[in-house]
Amino acid sequence: MDLHYTPFDPAIIADPFPVYARLRGEAPLYRNDDLDFWALSRHEDVAAALPDSGLYSSDHGPLIDKSAWGPQARSTLSFVAMDPPEHTRMRAVVSRGFTPRRVAALEPMVRKIARDHVAEAVAKGSFDFAGDLSARVPLDVISELLGVPHGDRAEIRARSDALVRYDPQGHMPDSALQGIIGLGEYYAAIVAERRAAPRDDLVSVLAAEDGLSDEEIVPFLFLLVGAGAETTTHLLNAAWFQGWRHPGQRAAAFGGAITPWAEETLRYDPPVHGIARRLTRPLDLYGTRLPEGAKVWLLIGSANRDESVFPAADRYDLTRDASKALSLGAGRHYCLGGPLARLEARVTLEELVAAVEEDYEVDPEGIRRTSHGNVRGMVALPTTVQPKLRFGHG
C-alpha cells in the first residue's frame, strides 16, 4: 500500500499512529506536494529541530494550514510566530505573568472553577465531557486571568471554537475569519479599558508595560484563549478517554496516580501533533536537498511514539518515564503555559476522581474530533458517570 500522509485526512485524524509508524520506518523525511511541506517523524529529528530557531524559523508561525502560514502569522499568534530578538523581548514580558510562584498561587481559583464545573456535569449523570466540562474549565481560568466578565464567556468560547476548524485542504473557513475579527475587536476594547482603569488582572499588567502596543498585546490574548485553553481541553479529553480504554491504568489513576495520568496522556495522545517551521537555509536530510524557505512539519505526535526512545511506545502505561515526550515543545518556544496546563489538568482530574466512581463509561460512537491540522482532539465526548456517595452531605 502506498504511503500517504496529510494531517487533514479524516481517517488519519481518527487514528494517525499506524501512519506515523510507517513514516518513521519508511519515510522519515516525507514530502506532501499538495500542501507543500516536508514532514519529520522520528524523535531524534524532531527533538533536534524544535530548539534550533537559527535553522528552523518560527517567523511564519507554527500552523500548517495555508491561510495561516506566512509572515503575517504574528498578527494572531504573537511571539510563537517570532524569532529572536523579537521573540526574546516579547516572551520575557509576558512570562512575568506565568512564573512558578504565580502559577502555584492560582490553584485555589483553578480548583473552585473545576469543582463547580465537575459538580454541575456529574449531577446530570450523562453529559458531554468535552462541551460540558473540559472546554469550560481552561477557558474560565483564562477568562479569570484576563478579567473577562462571566456574561461574555459563552460568546468567547463560541468564537474561539471557530478558530480551530478547517476544511480538508487546510483552509480556514469564513466563519473562523469573522471570529478572528470579532475577538480582536473584543480584546482591543478590554485593553483600552485596562489602560484607562487598571485592575488586578493580566491584561492590566501587559497594558502597563512600557513599549508594549495594542498590536502586540491583542495577538497574545488570542494565543492564550486559542492555544492555551484549547490544548488543555484536549489533554483532559484524552486523559478521560484513555482512562476508559485502559481499565488497569484507570484503576491506577483513581488510586492516586493523577500526575502520571496527565503526563502519560501528554505523551501517548498529545493535543499538539505537529508544529510547522521555515528553513532559513538549504538543508540535506536523508539524501534529499531541502531548499531555503521550505515548510518543515515536525511531527510531535509521531516522535512521542518512537520505539527507540519509548519502549513499547504504543502501550498506555502510567508507570512509564515520559520525561522525553515533546508534547510541550523544546527550547525557547517551550510552551509558556505548560505549568498552568499541568495545574489545570491535575486539579480537574483530582476533582473528577473525588466525585465519581471508577467505572465510568464513554460512548465511542458519539465522539467527534477536530479537523485542525496541528491539534488532534475531541469536540464531543459523551460519558456516563456514577456519583460517589459523600457521607455527611445528605
Short mmCIF file of C-alpha atoms in Angstrom, two decimals, residues 7 14 48 55 96 121 147 156 159 180 191 200 214 216 229 286 288 296-297 378:
data_model
loop_
_atom_site.label_atom_id
_atom_site.label_comp_id
_atom_site.label_asym_id
_atom_site.label_seq_id
_atom_site.Cartn_x
_atom_site.Cartn_y
_atom_site.Cartn_z
CA PRO A 7 -2.94 15.92 8.73
CA ALA A 14 -9.25 9.23 13.72
CA ALA A 48 16.86 18.45 17.32
CA LEU A 55 17.77 26.83 11.13
CA ARG A 96 6.19 37.57 34.20
CA ALA A 121 -21.71 17.95 34.96
CA GLY A 147 -10.78 39.76 33.60
CA ILE A 156 -15.80 33.96 23.63
CA ARG A 159 -15.81 32.40 18.65
CA ILE A 180 -10.92 36.40 14.50
CA VAL A 191 -7.01 46.54 26.56
CA ASP A 200 -5.84 43.16 39.17
CA ASP A 214 -2.08 47.06 21.43
CA GLU A 216 1.39 43.19 20.43
CA ALA A 229 -7.44 26.91 26.55
CA TYR A 286 18.13 11.65 4.32
CA THR A 288 17.44 14.95 -0.12
CA VAL A 296 9.03 21.56 7.62
CA TRP A 297 6.36 19.77 9.63
CA MET A 378 -12.26 15.76 20.66
#
